[in-house]
Amino acid sequence: LAASWNAVLLLDEADAFLEKRVDTAGARERNKRVAAFLRILEYYKGILILTTNRIVKFDEAFHSRIHLTLPFQPLDQKCRENIWRNFLKGADVSDSDVRSFAAEALNGRQIKNVMKMARLLAKDEESALSASQIRDVMTVVLSDGQERDEGGLVGSES
């Protein structure tokens, strides 16, 4: 349908369709899905954009069918600083705080999640968002390294 409309088709988190096939009993359905997607990709006439964070998990057969791969490098400090500033518009946070936040090697999604949690913390404390609340959330993210995409932090349960 996308090709007939001359539309660009985006398949976000494509790993689900492109994972390496394996010879285990439980992988039969996944292997069938991968094989079907290989056939579709082979003859697709339009522009298809696949996104993934896990290209190493792709089945080898896909690499020859993908015409162009655009890797994204980790953000540098200046890019992170711009992202922080964008999320902090209207907040009373100093430039030095923004620079210190940007010194941590977080990606855009992690920064968004930190901000979401810090705003929730500020709301819970019935206060304006502060650098201290952001630091508290960052401490958890950096020490634990686990987070959910929705912004909630996953901690170890005792």
XYZ file of N, CA and C in Angstrom:
474
model
N 0.827 -1.193 0.000
C 0.000 0.000 0.000
C 0.871 1.258 0.000
N 1.901 1.278 0.852
C 2.774 2.456 0.927
C 3.454 2.712 -0.416
N 3.913 1.655 -1.090
C 4.582 1.817 -2.381
C 3.615 2.358 -3.430
N 2.380 1.883 -3.432
C 1.411 2.358 -4.428
C 1.035 3.822 -4.193
N 1.155 4.303 -2.971
C 0.882 5.706 -2.655
C 2.140 6.569 -2.752
N 3.256 5.966 -3.121
C 4.549 6.655 -3.127
C 4.880 7.227 -1.751
N 4.514 6.492 -0.728
C 4.768 6.916 0.650
C 6.026 6.229 1.175
N 6.651 6.844 2.133
C 7.784 6.240 2.825
C 7.215 5.420 3.977
N 7.668 4.188 4.091
C 7.204 3.299 5.151
C 8.276 3.220 6.230
N 7.896 3.470 7.474
C 8.813 3.409 8.611
C 8.439 2.219 9.474
N 9.397 1.343 9.695
C 9.201 0.211 10.596
C 10.115 0.440 11.797
N 9.524 0.948 12.875
C 10.276 1.273 14.081
C 10.543 -0.003 14.874
N 11.713 -0.078 15.493
C 12.114 -1.262 16.266
C 11.980 -2.521 15.409
N 12.626 -2.502 14.273
C 12.505 -3.566 13.275
C 13.092 -4.896 13.729
N 13.800 -4.922 14.846
C 14.447 -6.162 15.303
C 13.463 -7.321 15.402
N 12.220 -7.031 15.727
C 11.215 -8.093 15.887
C 11.025 -8.877 14.596
N 11.231 -8.229 13.457
C 11.056 -8.889 12.165
C 12.369 -9.369 11.567
N 13.483 -8.897 12.092
C 14.770 -9.122 11.448
C 15.745 -9.956 12.265
N 15.290 -10.504 13.383
C 16.185 -11.261 14.253
C 16.771 -12.475 13.552
N 17.957 -12.846 13.983
C 18.603 -14.041 13.443
C 17.717 -15.252 13.665
N 17.644 -16.082 12.633
C 16.894 -17.328 12.769
C 17.739 -18.316 13.564
N 17.070 -19.114 14.370
C 17.762 -20.096 15.211
C 17.081 -21.445 15.081
N 17.837 -22.492 15.362
C 17.313 -23.857 15.275
C 16.907 -24.365 16.648
N 15.847 -23.787 17.183
C 15.300 -24.285 18.443
C 13.803 -24.484 18.259
N 13.253 -25.349 19.055
C 11.835 -25.694 18.917
C 10.932 -24.478 19.098
N 11.249 -23.607 20.027
C 10.388 -22.466 20.312
C 10.489 -21.326 19.314
N 11.424 -21.408 18.375
C 11.661 -20.294 17.458
C 11.001 -20.482 16.095
N 10.214 -21.514 15.943
C 9.626 -21.814 14.633
C 8.802 -20.646 14.084
N 7.921 -20.088 14.904
C 7.074 -18.975 14.441
C 7.914 -17.750 14.093
N 8.898 -17.453 14.928
C 9.764 -16.309 14.638
C 10.531 -16.533 13.343
N 11.044 -17.734 13.137
C 11.773 -18.041 11.908
C 10.878 -17.877 10.684
N 9.619 -18.280 10.797
C 8.678 -18.121 9.684
C 8.425 -16.635 9.411
N 8.301 -15.853 10.469
C 8.084 -14.412 10.321
C 9.291 -13.756 9.645
N 10.491 -14.143 10.050
C 11.710 -13.591 9.455
C 11.797 -13.968 7.983
N 11.514 -15.221 7.644
C 11.566 -15.669 6.251
C 10.545 -14.913 5.397
N 9.350 -14.718 5.929
C 8.319 -13.979 5.186
C 8.753 -12.533 4.967
N 9.332 -11.921 5.990
C 9.767 -10.535 5.851
C 10.921 -10.425 4.860
N 11.794 -11.418 4.817
C 12.875 -11.438 3.824
C 12.304 -11.403 2.410
N 11.280 -12.217 2.157
C 10.662 -12.240 0.824
C 10.028 -10.888 0.500
N 9.338 -10.306 1.463
C 8.704 -9.000 1.240
C 9.762 -7.943 0.942
N 10.812 -7.925 1.735
C 11.874 -6.938 1.561
C 12.566 -7.092 0.210
N 12.749 -8.318 -0.230
C 13.422 -8.601 -1.504
C 12.711 -7.928 -2.675
N 11.393 -7.881 -2.641
C 10.626 -7.392 -3.789
C 9.917 -6.064 -3.537
N 10.156 -5.463 -2.388
C 9.491 -4.197 -2.066
C 9.988 -3.097 -2.997
N 9.066 -2.333 -3.577
C 9.414 -1.310 -4.574
C 9.540 0.099 -3.997
N 9.081 0.320 -2.801
C 9.085 1.668 -2.239
C 10.286 1.930 -1.348
N 10.185 3.014 -0.611
C 11.227 3.381 0.351
C 10.793 2.875 1.721
N 11.648 2.079 2.311
C 11.387 1.491 3.622
C 12.517 1.897 4.557
N 12.162 2.484 5.675
C 13.150 2.863 6.687
C 12.949 1.948 7.886
N 14.030 1.300 8.280
C 14.014 0.396 9.432
C 14.808 1.055 10.550
N 14.269 1.062 11.747
C 15.026 1.586 12.880
C 15.287 0.454 13.866
N 16.443 0.518 14.487
C 16.797 -0.482 15.491
C 17.939 0.039 16.349
N 18.028 -0.472 17.536
C 19.192 -0.241 18.390
C 20.074 -1.479 18.401
N 19.622 -2.537 17.717
C 20.296 -3.834 17.843
C 20.593 -4.454 16.478
N 21.309 -3.747 15.632
C 21.583 -4.252 14.293
C 22.385 -5.555 14.324
N 23.146 -5.777 15.378
C 23.916 -7.021 15.473
C 23.009 -8.233 15.615
N 21.751 -8.016 15.994
C 20.795 -9.112 16.131
C 20.131 -9.468 14.800
N 20.366 -8.672 13.739
C 19.736 -8.933 12.447
C 20.228 -10.249 11.858
N 19.335 -10.953 11.206
C 19.698 -12.134 10.442
C 20.629 -11.687 9.311
N 21.679 -12.457 9.054
C 22.673 -12.094 8.033
C 22.045 -11.869 6.661
N 20.979 -12.576 6.344
C 20.345 -12.454 5.029
C 19.803 -11.048 4.776
N 19.549 -10.278 5.813
C 19.016 -8.930 5.627
C 20.079 -7.940 5.177
N 21.305 -8.144 5.575
C 22.348 -7.158 5.288
C 22.491 -6.891 3.796
N 22.383 -7.915 2.957
C 22.517 -7.711 1.512
C 21.263 -7.087 0.903
N 20.174 -7.076 1.623
C 18.921 -6.513 1.109
C 18.698 -5.070 1.566
N 19.528 -4.601 2.443
C 19.434 -3.219 2.924
C 20.439 -2.394 2.129
N 19.932 -1.394 1.415
C 20.782 -0.635 0.503
C 21.662 0.396 1.191
N 21.195 0.956 2.271
C 21.945 2.013 2.937
C 21.745 1.903 4.439
N 22.836 1.911 5.167
C 22.781 1.878 6.626
C 23.351 3.192 7.146
N 22.591 3.850 7.995
C 23.036 5.114 8.580
C 23.192 4.943 10.082
N 24.405 4.670 10.526
C 24.598 4.529 11.973
C 24.574 5.897 12.647
N 24.065 5.919 13.846
C 24.060 7.143 14.637
C 25.064 6.983 15.761
N 25.968 7.930 15.836
C 26.984 7.910 16.878
C 26.367 8.420 18.182
N 26.951 8.035 19.294
C 26.463 8.579 20.570
C 26.540 10.112 20.557
N 25.660 10.733 21.306
C 25.640 12.193 21.378
C 26.918 12.719 22.025
N 27.421 13.834 21.498
C 28.541 14.481 22.176
C 27.977 15.438 23.230
N 28.859 16.015 24.014
C 28.408 16.850 25.130
C 27.588 18.043 24.652
N 27.976 18.662 23.556
C 27.247 19.832 23.050
C 25.826 19.441 22.642
N 25.658 18.310 21.976
C 24.315 17.837 21.602
C 23.479 17.552 22.845
N 24.092 16.876 23.825
C 23.360 16.589 25.069
C 22.943 17.884 25.757
N 23.839 18.870 25.739
C 23.523 20.154 26.365
C 22.309 20.794 25.679
N 22.258 20.736 24.361
C 21.115 21.291 23.631
C 19.823 20.558 23.978
N 19.899 19.251 24.111
C 18.712 18.469 24.486
C 18.258 18.855 25.892
N 19.213 18.927 26.817
C 18.862 19.336 28.186
C 18.194 20.713 28.184
N 18.781 21.654 27.455
C 18.218 23.015 27.423
C 16.793 22.998 26.865
N 16.562 22.187 25.872
C 15.226 22.083 25.288
C 14.220 21.571 26.320
N 14.596 20.537 27.060
C 13.703 19.987 28.082
C 13.553 20.907 29.291
N 14.536 21.770 29.512
C 14.529 22.618 30.707
C 13.975 24.017 30.470
N 13.407 24.261 29.289
C 12.843 25.591 29.018
C 11.841 25.951 30.111
N 12.012 27.131 30.663
C 11.104 27.603 31.701
C 11.483 27.164 33.105
N 12.437 26.260 33.230
C 12.860 25.805 34.565
C 13.981 26.706 35.070
N 14.053 26.853 36.367
C 15.078 27.690 36.982
C 16.307 26.829 37.287
N 17.074 26.555 36.227
C 18.271 25.717 36.350
C 19.434 26.493 35.735
N 20.552 26.545 36.427
C 21.698 27.343 35.974
C 22.413 26.698 34.787
N 23.175 27.522 34.075
C 23.981 27.022 32.960
C 24.990 25.983 33.433
N 25.567 26.208 34.601
C 26.551 25.233 35.099
C 25.882 23.894 35.408
N 24.638 23.928 35.892
C 23.911 22.674 36.114
C 23.659 21.960 34.787
N 23.242 22.716 33.783
C 22.989 22.115 32.467
C 24.266 21.471 31.941
N 25.385 22.165 32.074
C 26.660 21.602 31.611
C 27.022 20.337 32.387
N 26.747 20.334 33.684
C 27.067 19.130 34.470
C 26.150 17.970 34.085
N 24.868 18.246 33.799
C 23.974 17.178 33.335
C 24.477 16.628 32.000
N 24.889 17.535 31.109
C 25.336 17.138 29.770
C 26.651 16.372 29.797
N 27.394 16.480 30.886
C 28.660 15.744 30.992
C 28.425 14.238 31.109
N 27.234 13.853 31.537
C 26.902 12.425 31.654
C 26.484 11.889 30.290
N 26.990 10.739 29.929
C 26.775 10.165 28.595
C 25.402 9.502 28.463
N 24.356 10.314 28.568
C 22.998 9.812 28.384
C 22.565 10.046 26.940
N 21.656 9.210 26.455
C 21.094 9.459 25.130
C 19.822 10.294 25.278
N 19.245 10.691 24.166
C 18.067 11.550 24.200
C 16.895 10.940 24.944
N 16.680 9.649 24.756
C 15.572 8.978 25.446
C 15.808 8.974 26.956
N 17.038 8.718 27.367
C 17.347 8.716 28.799
C 17.150 10.105 29.404
N 17.559 11.134 28.674
C 17.367 12.504 29.162
C 15.875 12.794 29.306
N 15.103 12.409 28.301
C 13.648 12.607 28.368
C 13.069 11.897 29.582
N 13.518 10.665 29.827
C 13.000 9.896 30.956
C 13.413 10.498 32.296
N 14.643 10.980 32.381
C 15.091 11.659 33.607
C 14.206 12.872 33.868
N 13.951 13.639 32.824
C 13.125 14.839 32.989
C 11.698 14.484 33.392
N 11.163 13.447 32.801
C 9.800 13.033 33.152
C 9.727 12.649 34.630
N 10.713 11.881 35.083
C 10.731 11.459 36.488
C 10.985 12.642 37.421
N 11.876 13.546 37.028
C 12.165 14.712 37.870
C 10.925 15.604 37.995
N 10.184 15.750 36.912
C 8.946 16.546 36.976
C 7.918 15.881 37.894
N 7.834 14.550 37.819
C 6.922 13.832 38.718
C 7.348 13.993 40.173
N 8.657 13.949 40.411
C 9.180 14.145 41.761
C 8.833 15.548 42.264
N 9.022 16.550 41.408
C 8.695 17.931 41.790
C 7.205 18.062 42.092
N 6.390 17.431 41.271
C 4.937 17.483 41.500
C 4.581 16.829 42.832
N 5.208 15.672 43.099
C 4.949 14.972 44.354
C 5.373 15.815 45.554
N 6.479 16.535 45.396
C 6.983 17.389 46.475
C 6.310 18.761 46.475
N 5.385 18.966 45.546
C 4.672 20.238 45.412
C 5.644 21.410 45.354
N 6.640 21.263 44.471
C 7.644 22.313 44.310
C 7.933 22.511 42.826
N 8.640 23.597 42.536
C 9.098 23.826 41.171
C 10.235 22.847 40.876
N 10.376 22.492 39.617
C 11.456 21.599 39.212
C 12.802 22.223 39.560
N 13.686 21.433 40.164
C 14.997 21.955 40.558
C 16.115 21.056 40.037
N 17.303 21.633 39.985
C 18.484 20.870 39.584
C 18.718 19.713 40.547
N 18.414 19.922 41.792
C 18.602 18.880 42.804
C 17.726 17.658 42.510
N 16.484 17.884 42.105
C 15.596 16.763 41.769
C 16.104 16.021 40.530
N 16.589 16.780 39.557
C 17.142 16.158 38.352
C 18.354 15.312 38.724
N 19.228 15.853 39.580
C 20.407 15.099 40.029
C 20.006 13.818 40.755
N 18.984 13.902 41.594
C 18.518 12.711 42.320
C 18.093 11.612 41.352
N 17.328 11.986 40.337
C 16.879 10.998 39.349
C 18.065 10.476 38.547
N 18.965 11.361 38.147
C 20.140 10.932 37.380
C 20.996 9.956 38.178
N 21.106 10.171 39.469
C 21.879 9.264 40.317
C 21.324 7.852 40.227
N 20.008 7.745 40.269
C 19.376 6.423 40.172
C 19.620 5.823 38.789
N 19.415 6.617 37.747
C 19.592 6.125 36.376
C 21.031 5.685 36.142
N 21.977 6.491 36.579
C 23.385 6.180 36.331
C 23.890 5.026 37.185
N 23.377 4.888 38.396
C 23.850 3.800 39.256
C 23.202 2.483 38.881
N 21.974 2.548 38.442
C 21.222 1.342 38.129
C 21.323 0.997 36.651
N 21.250 2.014 35.796
C 21.347 1.793 34.369
C 20.110 1.175 33.747
N 19.076 0.963 34.536
C 17.870 0.352 33.998
C 16.750 1.372 34.015
N 16.002 1.416 32.913
C 14.860 2.308 32.843
C 13.842 1.748 31.873
N 12.617 2.140 32.038
C 11.575 1.784 31.084
C 11.398 2.943 30.133
N 10.979 2.630 28.932
C 10.779 3.661 27.924
C 9.725 4.677 28.341
N 8.748 4.264 29.117
C 7.696 5.181 29.539
C 8.205 6.195 30.552
N 9.419 6.040 30.992
C 9.983 7.017 31.906
C 10.114 6.532 33.324
N 9.502 5.411 33.646
C 9.620 4.896 35.004
C 10.939 4.185 35.187
N 11.474 4.249 36.358
C 12.737 3.585 36.640
C 12.470 2.202 37.191
N 13.294 1.277 36.799
C 13.170 -0.089 37.288
C 14.296 -0.316 38.274
N 13.977 -0.591 39.490
C 14.997 -0.837 40.507
C 15.004 -2.293 40.895
N 15.986 -2.682 41.652
C 15.998 -4.064 42.124
C 15.038 -4.172 43.288
N 14.274 -5.232 43.276
C 13.299 -5.428 44.346
C 13.884 -6.363 45.384
N 13.705 -6.011 46.638
C 14.236 -6.848 47.709
C 13.122 -7.627 48.338
